[in-house]
Amino acid sequence: MNAFGVTDLVVRYGRLTAVCGVSFTVPPGRIVSLIGGDGAGKTTTLRALAGVVAPAAGQVRSPGKAGIGYVPAGPGVYMDLTIEENLAFSGHAYGVPAAVLDRRIGALLAATALSPARRRLAGALSGGMRRKLALAMALIHEPRLLILDEATTGVDPVSRAELWRMIAGAAARGAAVVFATTYIEEAERAFHVVALERGRVLLKGSPEGIVASIPGRIREVRERPQGGIAYRRGQGFRLWDPKSGDEGIRPDLEDALVIAALKARERAA
Amino acid sequence: MTSPRGDRAVPTGTATQAAGDAGVAEARALTKRFGDVVAVDRVDLAVGAGEVVGLLGANGAGKTTLMRLLLGLMPVSGGWVALFGMAPSRATRRRVGYVPQGLGLYEDLTVAENLSFAAAAYGVPVVPPPDLGDVAETRVRDLPLGIRRRVAFAAALQHGPELLVLDEPTSGVDVVARSDLWDTIRTATERGAAAIVSTHHMDEASRCDRLVLMAAGRVVAEGTLDRIIGRERTVVVHAEEWTKVLEAVGSAGLSAALVGTTVRVHGAAPEAVHAVLERAGIDAALELVAPTLDEVFAGLVAGGWRPERGDDRR
């Protein structure tokens, strides 16, 4: 059982260091999430893992191009081909034998509920349908490592549930899965979460482990706190008390990520 | 930011029947047809001062059309809509701050130029926010998304709008930026503005005071998050052999979602899940938890209209 992933990954674009010292492991049959905002280094990390950009330093463990399914951010489909043609093209590109290609296309059309639209141009599909097609194209060769860059962005809850069913199915068949997201609700579906900030790992672990790594409690206050690590949440504010034993509420994953990011920025300032 | 509300009398327009003080934005039996397609179907909605209402729905559910009707960007086919007690018009538009999904900024202009342009369009003095001082002379296209979103908020807020209409306002930003943008929304509503937030995501929906869920042009559920989740429960299956659980539950026609190595089953009784697992010879522990909004929403869309969910509307 080979685990994929990166160790001490550094990626530079000219003089800009986009990723600096990132390490994580994606075991077979497990789903790992990368969470962070715009510019955190999620896409660059995934591109390095997919072999699309070369690392300046560090190691990348991947099954090689033929074993990778990669859904990039953006459409990821050919707009002027039909659904069927997109799938066939992807199958040929990955060298899927003709004998199994038809069966795979049939199974993926069924799993995505795209069968009735199989002859429609990808350019005429809704955003949710297009994302399902992009995922199906990345699964056509049954990759050992599935890499998803914000695969569900802009997708409504119903299509999102279908995408997640397919992703879980790939993991159940033994694929190692890593995905990037900006949403906590998605990140916490993963077995292992890697939070990135400005190209570095902010926190990583299981969702429960990350929460447990933040000491103290949270106090909810109505008035804007002066000083301390505090942030808006709901109608009021949350103030972190790192020394509190049992006064206040336990942090959840969102609290943990906000607190860690605010602490890191305080240190940097 | 200054709020123009104060002790201004609520104007009574010509096209409205009611609209009390609570109704910053109000719709009754609002309907919009495009040919044979009913995009918005008899929607009732009321958004009061100081309130943040989240608008959720699948793509094509009618959210965007509803927002455009509220803004007065297209004529209604039936029912009525009122902003500040008046039919939507250029006069009501001046009192609305709108941040579209694409942000609506001029990418070739600097932050200061964008803010001046927006201020001039509303006929108000420009109010450069202190936290954008460092980037005032930077072109918008050279800024990271989190800061571009702050600029779009500043441009939409400087005329002190009484109603904010925000389309996926924190999409693509990090957790701290999301918290900061919501601080801006809450600061405006604490000063009496109302806000309508369209979103696909729980991270945003959970921050709203009240949610309106739409499907196929209709409101299918409305109320606080707790109210919408209600007494429904999701079954969480803990088992060593989670792949077998996923397969057994899936082939029994139940909805199964993988979270970590547990499998969540929504819309089925624990006894039914237990029976499926027993038949498959899987040793598992079951736990009952509150469903996520996504799970409730998928159930509502699959199960169609459920009138008992609409009984707490204003």
XYZ file of C-alpha atoms in Angstrom:
583
model
C 0.000 0.000 0.000
C 1.838 3.041 -1.279
C 0.823 6.341 0.189
C 1.127 9.385 -2.041
C 1.847 12.935 -0.993
C 4.548 15.570 -0.667
C 7.430 16.124 1.761
C 8.974 19.549 2.457
C 7.538 20.767 -0.853
C 8.774 24.137 -2.116
C 7.443 25.650 -5.354
C 8.624 28.963 -6.770
C 7.273 31.025 -9.631
C 10.208 33.251 -10.473
C 11.020 35.158 -7.282
C 7.679 34.318 -5.669
C 7.637 31.347 -3.292
C 4.112 29.967 -3.658
C 4.562 26.906 -1.450
C 7.140 26.573 1.319
C 7.811 23.373 3.269
C 4.457 21.639 2.863
C 4.223 17.943 3.828
C 1.264 15.586 3.932
C 0.363 12.001 3.069
C -2.613 10.674 1.112
C -3.021 6.930 1.820
C -5.035 4.701 -0.550
C -8.750 4.692 0.271
C -8.493 7.932 2.234
C -9.686 11.459 1.495
C -7.460 14.412 2.429
C -8.590 18.045 2.199
C -6.493 21.160 1.672
C -8.269 24.224 3.033
C -7.219 27.818 2.593
C -8.194 31.014 0.837
C -7.071 32.601 -2.368
C -3.244 32.546 -2.469
C -2.811 29.955 0.285
C -0.966 27.580 -2.064
C -3.659 24.929 -2.539
C -3.641 24.915 -6.340
C 0.159 25.036 -6.552
C 0.469 22.118 -4.123
C -2.032 20.060 -6.137
C -0.269 20.974 -9.406
C 3.045 19.812 -7.970
C 1.448 16.540 -6.843
C -0.085 16.111 -10.312
C 3.321 16.695 -11.911
C 2.186 19.847 -13.707
C 4.744 22.099 -11.985
C 8.218 21.101 -10.888
C 9.102 21.561 -7.226
C 12.093 23.767 -6.373
C 12.765 21.448 -3.421
C 11.207 18.541 -1.587
C 9.759 15.211 -2.680
C 6.577 14.349 -4.535
C 5.234 10.783 -4.250
C 2.712 10.073 -6.968
C 1.757 7.111 -9.148
C 2.842 8.985 -12.286
C 0.657 10.510 -14.980
C -1.158 7.306 -15.962
C -2.285 6.744 -12.382
C -3.507 10.264 -11.671
C -6.998 11.694 -12.184
C -6.858 15.484 -11.993
C -9.811 17.881 -11.966
C -8.353 21.384 -12.262
C -10.148 24.521 -11.076
C -12.298 25.931 -13.852
C -14.412 23.999 -16.344
C -12.022 21.081 -17.033
C -14.106 19.924 -20.011
C -14.056 20.555 -23.763
C -16.996 22.864 -24.395
C -17.424 21.988 -28.074
C -17.512 18.228 -27.525
C -20.547 16.298 -26.284
C -20.575 14.589 -22.904
C -19.896 11.230 -24.552
C -17.108 12.656 -26.715
C -15.463 14.277 -23.682
C -15.466 10.928 -21.855
C -14.192 9.021 -24.887
C -11.458 11.610 -25.447
C -10.336 11.328 -21.844
C -10.423 7.512 -22.085
C -8.237 7.529 -25.199
C -5.845 10.054 -23.686
C -5.313 7.723 -20.711
C -5.037 4.661 -22.953
C -8.129 2.890 -21.624
C -8.535 -0.256 -23.801
C -11.454 -0.034 -26.240
C -12.903 -3.245 -24.790
C -13.532 -1.629 -21.397
C -14.030 2.008 -22.432
C -17.702 1.673 -23.444
C -18.547 -0.063 -20.189
C -16.730 2.603 -18.133
C -18.462 5.406 -20.023
C -21.817 3.724 -19.417
C -21.117 3.320 -15.690
C -19.950 6.926 -15.310
C -22.967 8.274 -17.226
C -25.193 6.325 -14.837
C -23.303 7.464 -11.717
C -23.482 11.118 -12.783
C -27.104 10.879 -14.024
C -25.788 12.473 -17.232
C -27.093 9.658 -19.479
C -30.094 11.575 -20.838
C -27.802 14.469 -21.828
C -25.005 12.296 -23.293
C -25.231 13.911 -26.740
C -25.363 17.492 -25.492
C -22.370 19.779 -25.925
C -20.513 20.395 -22.669
C -20.808 24.121 -23.384
C -24.606 23.827 -23.099
C -24.548 22.212 -19.636
C -25.262 23.815 -16.266
C -22.311 24.419 -13.949
C -23.185 21.408 -11.779
C -23.455 19.053 -14.774
C -20.130 20.318 -16.128
C -18.387 19.613 -12.807
C -19.835 16.096 -12.775
C -18.532 15.561 -16.309
C -15.067 16.851 -15.333
C -14.998 14.409 -12.402
C -16.192 11.535 -14.604
C -13.395 12.338 -17.100
C -10.836 12.173 -14.282
C -12.194 8.778 -13.154
C -12.336 7.091 -16.587
C -9.010 5.270 -16.124
C -9.698 4.342 -12.472
C -6.801 6.435 -11.128
C -4.912 5.454 -7.989
C -4.621 9.117 -7.001
C -7.559 11.510 -7.530
C -6.724 15.225 -7.292
C -9.604 17.730 -7.134
C -9.143 21.503 -7.202
C -12.329 23.107 -5.851
C -14.389 20.510 -7.688
C -17.632 21.642 -6.053
C -17.236 25.438 -6.224
C -20.390 27.132 -7.490
C -22.252 23.822 -7.435
C -25.636 23.658 -5.710
C -26.258 21.280 -2.767
C -28.004 18.643 -4.881
C -25.247 18.314 -7.503
C -22.698 18.610 -4.697
C -24.144 15.509 -2.998
C -23.822 13.606 -6.298
C -20.202 14.710 -6.717
C -19.427 13.608 -3.180
C -21.020 10.226 -3.786
C -18.686 9.699 -6.748
C -15.628 10.872 -4.796
C -16.505 8.535 -1.895
C -16.966 5.714 -4.418
C -13.461 6.289 -5.785
C -12.020 6.180 -2.251
C -14.014 3.020 -1.500
C -12.395 1.375 -4.560
C -9.018 2.214 -3.034
C -8.071 5.505 -4.688
C -6.145 8.057 -2.637
C -8.112 11.331 -2.867
C -6.940 14.880 -2.179
C -9.109 17.934 -2.708
C -8.820 21.688 -2.238
C -11.629 23.811 -0.826
C -12.259 27.195 0.771
C -15.175 25.868 2.841
C -14.916 24.259 6.283
C -18.116 22.280 5.779
C -16.356 20.471 2.911
C -12.911 20.213 4.484
C -14.303 18.428 7.526
C -15.699 15.597 5.404
C -12.116 14.443 4.899
C -10.237 11.878 6.962
C -7.309 14.268 7.250
C -7.333 18.079 6.924
C -4.353 20.245 5.875
C -4.927 23.967 6.439
C -2.679 26.170 4.302
C -1.917 29.846 4.776
C 0.470 31.852 2.612
C 2.109 28.728 1.209
C 2.732 27.048 4.556
C 0.930 24.454 6.645
C -1.030 26.215 9.366
C -2.522 23.090 10.969
C -3.021 19.488 9.983
C -4.641 16.369 11.353
C -8.037 14.760 11.622
C -10.822 17.334 12.167
C -11.096 16.114 15.782
C -7.313 16.191 16.221
C -7.074 19.770 14.939
C -9.792 20.911 17.321
C -8.084 19.099 20.209
C -4.792 20.858 19.412
C -6.275 24.261 20.305
C -6.091 24.714 24.073
C -8.575 26.647 26.183
C -12.121 27.732 25.497
C -14.097 30.316 23.552
C -16.191 33.031 25.119
C -19.102 34.488 23.173
C -19.513 38.227 23.729
C -21.945 40.787 22.319
C -19.583 43.773 22.284
C -16.542 44.013 20.022
C -13.581 42.865 22.177
C -10.582 45.203 22.497
C -7.426 43.160 21.955
C -6.887 39.450 22.291
C -7.675 36.907 19.620
C -11.268 37.706 18.707
C -13.433 37.488 15.627
C -17.001 37.828 14.436
C -19.136 34.730 14.470
C -22.912 34.919 14.079
C -24.519 37.926 15.746
C -21.763 38.395 18.292
C -18.032 37.936 18.670
C -15.879 35.083 19.841
C -12.924 35.645 22.131
C -10.330 32.936 22.637
C -9.167 32.262 26.162
C -6.207 29.877 25.794
C -5.910 29.335 29.556
C -9.523 28.571 30.393
C -10.187 25.008 31.581
C -13.939 24.682 31.381
C -15.407 28.210 31.290
C -16.945 28.836 27.880
C -17.499 26.697 24.823
C -15.191 24.257 23.092
C -13.748 25.467 19.802
C -14.993 23.782 16.626
C -12.968 23.356 13.430
C -13.799 26.866 12.235
C -12.717 28.398 15.570
C -9.516 26.336 15.455
C -8.605 27.513 11.950
C -9.429 31.170 12.651
C -7.479 31.157 15.930
C -4.435 29.492 14.316
C -4.494 31.964 11.400
C -4.847 35.000 13.696
C -2.017 33.703 15.912
C 0.216 33.179 12.869
C -0.514 36.711 11.608
C 0.154 38.168 15.064
C 3.545 36.455 15.099
C 4.340 37.647 11.570
C 3.418 41.269 12.374
C -20.331 54.425 7.183
C -23.369 56.456 8.066
C -26.892 55.136 8.032
C -29.488 57.380 6.405
C -32.338 55.734 8.273
C -32.803 57.748 11.432
C -36.285 59.162 11.863
C -37.177 59.276 8.180
C -40.868 58.620 7.669
C -41.695 55.417 5.814
C -42.896 56.609 2.422
C -46.078 55.095 1.081
C -45.696 54.294 -2.559
C -48.344 53.752 -5.178
C -47.826 50.097 -6.024
C -47.914 48.689 -2.509
C -50.785 47.311 -0.541
C -49.139 46.964 2.826
C -45.461 46.898 3.834
C -45.200 47.909 7.466
C -42.075 49.215 9.106
C -40.589 45.726 9.390
C -40.739 45.211 5.638
C -37.551 46.661 4.186
C -38.110 44.220 1.352
C -41.395 42.443 0.908
C -42.948 40.192 -1.697
C -46.390 38.605 -1.878
C -47.289 35.826 -4.334
C -44.420 37.102 -6.441
C -44.300 35.297 -9.790
C -42.058 35.523 -12.820
C -42.622 33.594 -16.016
C -40.289 33.297 -18.987
C -42.555 31.871 -21.679
C -43.827 28.582 -20.273
C -41.208 28.453 -17.528
C -42.251 29.694 -14.094
C -38.928 30.834 -12.640
C -40.422 32.332 -9.471
C -43.708 30.812 -8.331
C -45.918 32.666 -5.811
C -43.093 33.569 -3.423
C -43.848 35.371 -0.165
C -40.897 37.050 1.488
C -40.357 39.689 4.145
C -36.999 41.041 5.250
C -36.970 43.386 8.211
C -34.534 46.065 9.371
C -31.503 44.621 11.165
C -32.102 41.159 9.794
C -29.879 38.895 7.641
C -31.896 36.511 5.494
C -30.119 33.724 3.611
C -31.486 32.625 0.267
C -30.599 29.035 -0.629
C -31.515 26.886 -3.563
C -30.251 24.633 -6.291
C -29.096 26.194 -9.536
C -32.237 27.089 -11.447
C -34.294 27.276 -8.237
C -35.121 30.911 -8.920
C -32.773 32.697 -6.470
C -31.152 34.969 -9.012
C -34.474 35.836 -10.663
C -35.940 36.592 -7.228
C -33.034 38.915 -6.410
C -33.382 40.680 -9.751
C -37.113 41.163 -9.146
C -36.371 42.591 -5.692
C -33.875 45.002 -7.205
C -36.429 46.059 -9.799
C -34.231 44.913 -12.684
C -37.129 43.152 -14.431
C -40.919 43.438 -14.412
C -42.980 40.947 -12.376
C -45.477 38.579 -14.016
C -47.725 38.362 -10.959
C -47.978 39.305 -7.297
C -46.080 42.296 -6.007
C -42.780 43.358 -4.559
C -41.972 46.397 -2.441
C -38.752 47.944 -1.206
C -39.084 50.430 1.656
C -42.845 50.335 1.021
C -42.522 51.321 -2.632
C -42.369 49.555 -5.952
C -38.723 49.026 -6.990
C -37.445 51.978 -8.995
C -34.385 54.186 -9.458
C -35.336 55.847 -6.179
C -35.276 52.570 -4.235
C -32.093 51.470 -6.029
C -30.259 54.405 -4.404
C -31.036 52.871 -1.020
C -29.736 49.402 -1.924
C -26.143 48.141 -1.823
C -25.569 45.265 -4.224
C -22.493 43.028 -4.437
C -22.909 40.630 -7.370
C -21.064 37.324 -7.590
C -18.617 38.827 -10.098
C -18.091 41.775 -7.674
C -18.933 44.448 -10.282
C -15.588 46.265 -9.972
C -13.574 47.839 -12.807
C -10.454 45.676 -12.906
C -8.419 48.269 -14.827
C -9.105 50.999 -12.276
C -7.429 51.421 -8.911
C -9.211 50.847 -5.625
C -9.543 54.624 -5.077
C -10.921 55.114 -8.605
C -13.473 52.332 -8.141
C -14.629 53.825 -4.848
C -14.869 57.347 -6.378
C -16.816 55.997 -9.328
C -19.325 54.160 -7.098
C -19.676 57.195 -4.808
C -20.304 59.469 -7.807
C -22.938 57.085 -9.172
C -24.836 57.363 -5.876
C -24.094 61.081 -5.518
C -22.352 60.747 -2.167
C -18.871 61.759 -0.993
C -16.296 58.980 -1.231
C -15.569 57.256 2.106
C -12.263 55.362 1.734
C -12.163 52.638 4.394
C -8.998 52.903 6.530
C -8.184 49.201 6.090
C -7.829 49.684 2.323
C -5.419 52.626 2.625
C -2.376 50.561 1.612
C -3.937 49.433 -1.660
C -5.748 52.658 -2.650
C -3.520 53.198 -5.697
C -3.366 49.509 -6.722
C -5.334 48.312 -9.708
C -8.122 45.932 -8.695
C -6.883 43.206 -11.048
C -3.571 43.048 -9.158
C -5.221 42.346 -5.795
C -5.936 38.985 -4.193
C -9.580 37.936 -4.121
C -10.041 38.556 -0.390
C -9.079 42.220 -0.760
C -11.105 42.595 -3.991
C -14.139 41.397 -2.047
C -13.468 44.042 0.634
C -13.260 46.703 -2.079
C -16.590 45.527 -3.551
C -18.177 45.704 -0.090
C -16.781 49.203 0.478
C -18.075 50.358 -2.926
C -21.541 48.980 -2.171
C -21.706 50.389 1.378
C -20.425 53.948 1.122
C -23.850 55.425 0.344
C -25.233 53.931 3.578
C -27.717 51.514 1.988
C -30.714 50.323 3.984
C -30.779 47.000 2.139
C -27.750 44.889 1.179
C -28.142 42.299 -1.548
C -25.121 39.985 -1.567
C -24.558 37.079 -3.938
C -22.201 34.458 -2.397
C -20.370 37.245 -0.559
C -17.444 35.245 0.817
C -16.846 32.697 -1.930
C -13.151 31.818 -2.375
C -11.719 33.590 0.687
C -9.962 32.223 3.782
C -11.660 31.757 7.151
C -10.373 35.021 8.623
C -11.430 37.058 5.572
C -14.850 35.371 5.733
C -15.194 36.330 9.377
C -14.122 39.936 8.560
C -16.589 40.259 5.644
C -19.374 38.993 7.893
C -18.298 41.553 10.486
C -18.922 44.224 7.836
C -22.379 42.779 7.072
C -23.280 42.576 10.774
C -22.006 46.082 11.486
C -24.344 47.387 8.763
C -27.342 45.412 10.063
C -26.652 46.524 13.643
C -27.093 50.067 12.329
C -30.502 49.101 10.944
C -29.818 47.845 7.426
C -31.396 44.608 6.211
C -29.435 42.034 4.224
C -30.322 39.314 1.745
C -27.499 36.828 1.175
C -27.686 34.283 -1.601
C -25.470 31.268 -0.977
C -24.856 27.557 -1.614
C -22.808 27.045 1.503
C -23.431 26.158 5.125
C -20.438 28.291 6.186
C -22.481 31.318 5.105
C -26.007 30.054 5.761
C -25.201 29.322 9.414
C -24.411 33.027 9.915
C -27.842 34.236 8.749
C -30.698 35.009 11.151
C -33.224 33.275 8.960
C -33.108 31.114 5.836
C -35.379 30.812 2.837
C -34.912 27.582 0.858
C -36.099 27.573 -2.739
C -36.665 24.727 -5.200
C -38.254 24.944 -8.643
C -39.214 28.588 -8.121
C -41.001 28.016 -4.821
C -40.159 28.513 -1.175
C -39.903 24.994 0.283
C -38.749 25.887 3.777
C -38.246 29.019 5.803
C -37.084 29.881 9.295
C -34.032 29.763 11.512
C -31.446 27.066 10.840
C -32.582 25.203 13.991
C -36.182 25.441 12.904
C -35.431 24.117 9.417
C -33.348 21.248 10.736
C -36.131 20.637 13.262
C -36.359 17.194 14.763
C -34.889 15.404 11.761
C -31.969 13.114 12.447
C -29.188 11.633 10.377
C -27.855 8.151 11.105
C -24.069 7.975 11.390
C -22.636 4.501 10.837
C -19.334 3.726 12.542
C -17.770 0.574 11.172
C -14.353 -0.856 10.485
C -15.486 -1.901 6.996
C -16.776 1.479 5.842
C -16.427 0.599 2.158
C -18.914 -2.246 2.655
C -21.251 0.094 4.543
C -21.135 2.564 1.662
C -21.920 -0.179 -0.825
C -24.678 -1.839 1.214
C -26.440 1.419 2.045
C -26.068 2.719 -1.517
C -27.417 -0.416 -3.158
C -30.385 -0.374 -0.746
C -31.315 2.936 -2.387
C -30.533 5.060 0.678
C -28.493 8.264 0.450
C -25.014 7.650 1.849
C -22.295 10.239 2.420
C -18.752 9.462 3.514
C -17.303 11.687 6.254
C -13.866 10.596 7.411
C -14.445 6.864 7.716
C -18.040 7.146 8.919
C -21.058 6.923 6.631
C -23.956 9.353 7.102
C -27.408 8.206 6.052
C -30.123 10.835 5.865
C -33.820 10.254 5.315
C -33.974 6.720 6.715
C -34.966 5.392 10.144
C -32.137 3.866 12.202
C -34.047 0.555 12.201
C -33.998 0.520 8.397
C -30.266 1.243 8.311
C -29.659 -1.413 10.943
C -31.618 -3.961 8.873
C -29.592 -3.172 5.739
C -26.308 -3.588 7.608
C -27.427 -6.805 9.280
C -28.453 -8.307 5.944
C -24.994 -7.446 4.576
C -23.365 -9.002 7.637
C -21.656 -5.764 8.699
C -20.800 -5.126 12.322
C -21.473 -1.438 13.009
C -22.404 1.084 15.685
C -25.138 3.611 14.842
C -25.371 7.137 16.160
C -28.154 9.706 15.667
C -27.039 13.287 15.003
C -28.549 16.530 13.729
C -28.488 16.656 9.915
C -26.495 19.200 7.970
C -28.362 21.830 5.999
C -27.230 20.107 2.786
C -28.845 16.869 3.918
C -32.113 18.580 4.847
C -32.079 20.489 1.593
C -31.477 17.396 -0.550
C -34.347 15.679 1.261
C -36.659 18.629 0.632
C -35.817 18.773 -3.055
C -36.254 15.004 -3.411
C -39.472 14.963 -1.413
C -40.959 18.044 -3.045
C -43.072 20.644 -1.310
C -43.715 20.115 2.377
C -46.252 22.654 3.601
C -45.625 22.006 7.323
C -42.190 23.544 6.907
C -43.559 26.844 5.741
C -45.656 27.492 8.834
C -43.303 29.844 10.639
C -43.012 32.481 7.980
C -43.642 36.031 9.009
